[in-house]
Every structure is written in C-alpha cells, then in structure tokens.
C-alpha cells in the first residue's frame, strides 16, 4: 500500500478548475465510474488517484454500491492475505462483474441451439430437442430459461457432456482460490405423462491438485413425482 503522505500539487488529481476537491468527493465520484475505466485509466492518472484506488476500503464500498455481498469468511480470508495485488484483483473482479457470478456457466442449457456445445451419446431412438415439451407441462418460469426448448431422451439412456473451463472464461485461478465462489448445480427434469424417466447429473470439479465428484440422481418412480410436472434436481 502507498504511504499516506501524498503531496497536494497543482496537477495531482485533487484539483479541478483551481479548487481542491475533498477526498470524500473524489471517492464518491469514483464509486460511479465504470470499474474498467477505474482500472485501465483512472488509476494511471496520478499518484493520488492511484493511492485512492488501491485502498481495499474503496473496493469494499464499491461492492456495496454494486449490490455484491461477500461472506464474512471470504472477507476474513481477503484481509489475511499478504499479497495485496491479488486481493485488489479479487475485489476489482467482483466489482466489475468479471467473475461470471450468478450466471449459468452451461452453454446452450436447454437446446435452443440444438446439440451445440454438447458431446452427445445417443441411446434408443436418440436424444432430440423439442421446442416445447411434448407430453409434459410448460417449463416453469422459475427455471429462468429464455425458451421452452428441452432435451428429450428415448427408451434407452442418452448422455450429454460439457466442459466448463474457468480459465478460458478469463478467470484467474488465484482469484478463484481466494474468493472460492459457491458453485450451484441443478437441472430441471420431467417425465412425460405416458412414461417414467430417470436422470443423473454427474459433475467433476477439477482443481489443480484435487478432483471432486458430485452426483445428483432423479427418478420419476419415486413417490412424490407427478408425471408432466417439472422438478428441480439439485445438490443442495
Ligand atoms: C500476487 O498476486 C498476483 C496476482 O495474482 C501474482 O501475479 C503475483 O505473482 C503474486 N505475488 C506473489 C509474491 O505471490
């Protein structure tokens, strides 16, 4: 972190039209400047602005303005980290929404683009995509899908597989390690009115030195399932 003794001179970014602008005001303005402009431009303008923009406090406040909330454990982990560059990068990534947080990381999740982005193994009469479910109700709004498309399997199991590479999405592994964002896994499933259905979601979470597997199974023969209806199969 830079020292506190920043000299106020004519051109140090705290003066505007000959008047000195109080620090709180400069910070307040920064709270509403797009994050990418703060990182790419503002921080290079002068030492004073750089100093303001390398304070953790500024980024924590910015996070509040953006409506993001870190858990106490994450906050603690950030405050205990000695690599300040890493902490700043993590905070800026959250503020600038560079982390694909609160987003579905699965591409073409319901088949609007056919089988694009999926590796498919067909069984029986093959897996197909329907643009509206046949023999099942409409997919509920709660599923958050922009369309009624859905993948439909046949009388023998089919499978589809997709690899999500966080690094290819532009996520710095160090930032992911320190923030440890939660990963939620779920799928909306249904059995049509005239036959039963089973589904298994198998997720392999591959880290640099550790792999974890999560399996979620759903079976319409189990008691509570009503055919035609949609269910959210989830790990929680
Ligand atoms: C601090 O973190 C940055 C950003 O992740 C990284 O590039 C750098 O190597 C780290 N420095 C140390 C001393 O570990």
XYZ file of C-alpha atoms and ligand atoms in Angstrom:
250
model
C 0.000 0.000 0.000
C 1.258 3.507 -0.729
C 2.288 5.859 2.067
C -0.210 8.320 3.465
C 1.793 11.431 2.662
C 0.506 12.326 -0.755
C 1.606 15.817 -1.686
C -1.074 18.099 -2.996
C 0.256 19.875 -6.038
C -1.476 21.607 -8.939
C -1.813 18.583 -11.143
C -2.315 15.717 -8.756
C -5.933 14.962 -9.454
C -7.363 16.580 -6.346
C -7.736 19.969 -8.036
C -10.357 20.939 -10.537
C -10.729 24.433 -12.026
C -8.306 25.716 -9.416
C -10.232 24.292 -6.476
C -9.182 21.437 -4.241
C -11.769 18.704 -4.137
C -12.117 16.911 -0.808
C -11.079 13.290 -0.850
C -14.586 12.076 0.058
C -15.958 13.760 -3.047
C -13.321 12.262 -5.336
C -14.043 8.836 -3.854
C -17.769 9.369 -4.195
C -17.338 10.155 -7.887
C -15.151 7.078 -8.349
C -17.934 4.951 -6.899
C -19.959 5.661 -10.038
C -17.215 5.447 -12.670
C -17.263 2.140 -14.600
C -14.837 -0.313 -12.986
C -12.931 -0.953 -16.198
C -12.262 2.793 -16.557
C -11.024 2.976 -12.977
C -8.645 0.061 -13.529
C -7.480 0.901 -17.044
C -7.382 4.704 -16.868
C -8.095 6.484 -13.601
C -5.511 4.599 -11.581
C -2.775 5.743 -14.009
C -3.705 9.442 -13.910
C -1.634 10.397 -10.855
C -0.205 9.000 -7.645
C -3.073 10.444 -5.633
C -5.773 8.689 -7.653
C -3.678 5.528 -7.712
C -3.444 5.730 -3.930
C -7.214 6.111 -3.554
C -7.889 3.248 -5.939
C -5.541 0.825 -4.207
C -7.349 1.122 -0.866
C -9.282 -2.043 -0.060
C -11.885 0.112 1.641
C -12.806 1.812 -1.628
C -13.470 -1.532 -3.313
C -15.469 -2.877 -0.377
C -17.646 0.220 -0.585
C -17.923 -0.128 -4.354
C -19.051 -3.705 -3.846
C -21.917 -2.477 -1.677
C -22.912 0.031 -4.338
C -22.945 -2.786 -6.915
C -25.060 -4.928 -4.609
C -22.491 -7.682 -4.079
C -22.018 -9.185 -0.653
C -19.058 -11.295 0.452
C -19.419 -13.775 3.268
C -17.574 -12.956 6.493
C -15.253 -15.926 5.884
C -14.319 -14.641 2.434
C -13.799 -11.124 3.767
C -11.573 -12.507 6.507
C -9.568 -14.557 4.003
C -9.020 -11.449 1.869
C -7.936 -9.357 4.843
C -5.469 -12.017 5.958
C -3.890 -12.399 2.500
C -0.474 -10.744 2.316
C -0.406 -10.415 -1.474
C -2.135 -7.039 -1.924
C -2.095 -7.244 -5.710
C -4.079 -10.448 -5.502
C -6.596 -9.020 -3.028
C -7.105 -5.923 -5.167
C -7.533 -8.010 -8.271
C -10.101 -10.181 -6.494
C -12.053 -7.178 -5.210
C -11.955 -5.484 -8.611
C -13.080 -8.684 -10.317
C -16.138 -8.857 -8.097
C -16.948 -5.146 -8.500
C -16.518 -5.245 -12.275
C -18.586 -8.430 -12.514
C -15.718 -10.165 -14.307
C -16.319 -13.438 -12.495
C -19.425 -14.737 -14.253
C -21.036 -14.794 -10.807
C -24.760 -15.542 -10.648
C -24.680 -16.848 -14.183
C -25.381 -20.191 -15.755
C -21.966 -21.422 -16.907
C -23.527 -24.108 -19.107
C -23.768 -23.055 -22.740
C -26.931 -23.862 -24.671
C -28.506 -25.276 -21.495
C -31.863 -26.215 -22.943
C -31.119 -26.982 -26.590
C -32.194 -23.795 -28.363
C -29.041 -24.259 -30.485
C -29.572 -27.974 -30.986
C -26.697 -30.001 -29.567
C -24.150 -27.219 -29.990
C -21.553 -27.178 -27.156
C -22.560 -30.707 -26.073
C -20.826 -34.026 -26.595
C -23.729 -36.407 -27.060
C -24.067 -40.171 -26.810
C -27.415 -41.316 -28.155
C -29.331 -44.340 -26.914
C -32.576 -45.908 -28.152
C -34.298 -43.658 -30.699
C -31.747 -40.945 -29.911
C -31.964 -37.832 -27.847
C -33.803 -34.960 -29.544
C -34.611 -31.344 -28.807
C -38.245 -30.245 -28.571
C -39.065 -26.548 -28.872
C -41.972 -27.054 -26.465
C -42.216 -30.079 -24.174
C -44.471 -32.776 -25.627
C -46.369 -34.737 -23.009
C -45.113 -32.534 -20.169
C -46.234 -29.189 -18.854
C -44.533 -25.988 -19.913
C -41.194 -25.426 -18.162
C -41.899 -23.160 -15.174
C -40.662 -19.578 -15.200
C -38.679 -20.318 -12.053
C -36.233 -22.306 -14.218
C -35.072 -18.945 -15.581
C -34.732 -20.195 -19.148
C -35.422 -17.842 -22.034
C -37.172 -20.574 -24.034
C -39.274 -23.739 -23.758
C -36.698 -25.885 -25.568
C -35.745 -29.092 -23.819
C -33.680 -32.209 -24.403
C -35.743 -35.384 -24.640
C -34.322 -38.866 -24.205
C -35.581 -42.154 -25.616
C -36.287 -45.578 -24.049
C -32.562 -46.180 -23.522
C -30.329 -43.721 -21.687
C -28.609 -40.975 -23.652
C -25.992 -38.669 -22.256
C -24.618 -35.240 -22.962
C -21.481 -33.732 -21.570
C -19.995 -30.245 -21.454
C -16.667 -28.980 -20.154
C -16.602 -25.584 -18.454
C -13.098 -24.173 -18.293
C -12.989 -21.302 -15.827
C -9.572 -20.182 -17.026
C -10.869 -19.953 -20.608
C -13.658 -17.755 -19.278
C -10.931 -15.355 -18.198
C -10.982 -16.270 -14.521
C -7.636 -16.032 -12.766
C -7.176 -19.264 -10.768
C -5.577 -17.300 -7.885
C -8.646 -15.062 -7.704
C -10.948 -18.100 -7.714
C -8.842 -19.705 -4.995
C -9.102 -16.741 -2.688
C -12.771 -15.925 -3.332
C -13.963 -19.547 -3.528
C -17.342 -18.673 -5.035
C -20.060 -21.251 -4.459
C -20.949 -23.441 -7.388
C -24.598 -24.461 -7.565
C -25.602 -27.429 -9.657
C -29.142 -28.121 -10.759
C -31.213 -29.275 -13.689
C -34.924 -29.105 -14.431
C -36.341 -32.527 -15.203
C -39.709 -34.024 -16.062
C -41.283 -37.314 -17.096
C -43.957 -37.143 -19.796
C -47.437 -38.321 -18.887
C -47.111 -41.718 -20.584
C -43.730 -42.975 -19.338
C -41.320 -42.746 -16.449
C -37.953 -41.073 -16.580
C -34.623 -41.053 -14.798
C -31.861 -38.513 -14.772
C -28.346 -38.394 -13.372
C -26.181 -35.304 -13.294
C -22.539 -36.134 -12.724
C -20.242 -33.191 -12.119
C -16.483 -33.457 -11.858
C -14.923 -30.400 -10.286
C -11.308 -30.416 -11.344
C -8.884 -28.197 -9.487
C -5.132 -28.035 -9.992
C -4.478 -30.826 -7.500
C -7.862 -32.108 -6.490
C -10.944 -33.537 -8.181
C -14.323 -33.830 -6.548
C -17.356 -35.575 -7.933
C -20.965 -34.644 -7.290
C -23.788 -36.904 -8.487
C -27.418 -35.909 -8.471
C -29.996 -38.522 -9.344
C -33.681 -38.116 -10.038
C -36.219 -40.816 -10.736
C -39.861 -40.240 -11.571
C -40.793 -43.578 -9.969
C -40.002 -42.176 -6.549
C -43.093 -41.310 -4.578
C -43.586 -37.621 -4.889
C -43.111 -37.230 -8.620
C -46.142 -36.392 -10.700
C -45.656 -37.067 -14.405
C -45.914 -33.981 -16.670
C -44.607 -31.741 -13.873
C -41.123 -30.235 -13.801
C -38.750 -30.671 -10.882
C -35.507 -29.012 -9.979
C -32.930 -31.722 -9.375
C -30.281 -30.139 -7.220
C -27.390 -30.949 -4.933
C -28.487 -28.746 -2.027
C 0.491 -11.766 -6.072
O -0.662 -11.959 -6.860
C -0.505 -11.638 -8.226
C -1.882 -11.687 -8.880
O -2.492 -12.930 -8.747
C 0.516 -12.573 -8.841
O 0.673 -12.269 -10.209
C 1.834 -12.438 -8.090
O 2.744 -13.398 -8.573
C 1.634 -12.633 -6.598
N 2.861 -12.278 -5.902
C 3.408 -13.093 -5.005
C 4.637 -12.567 -4.347
O 2.979 -14.208 -4.764
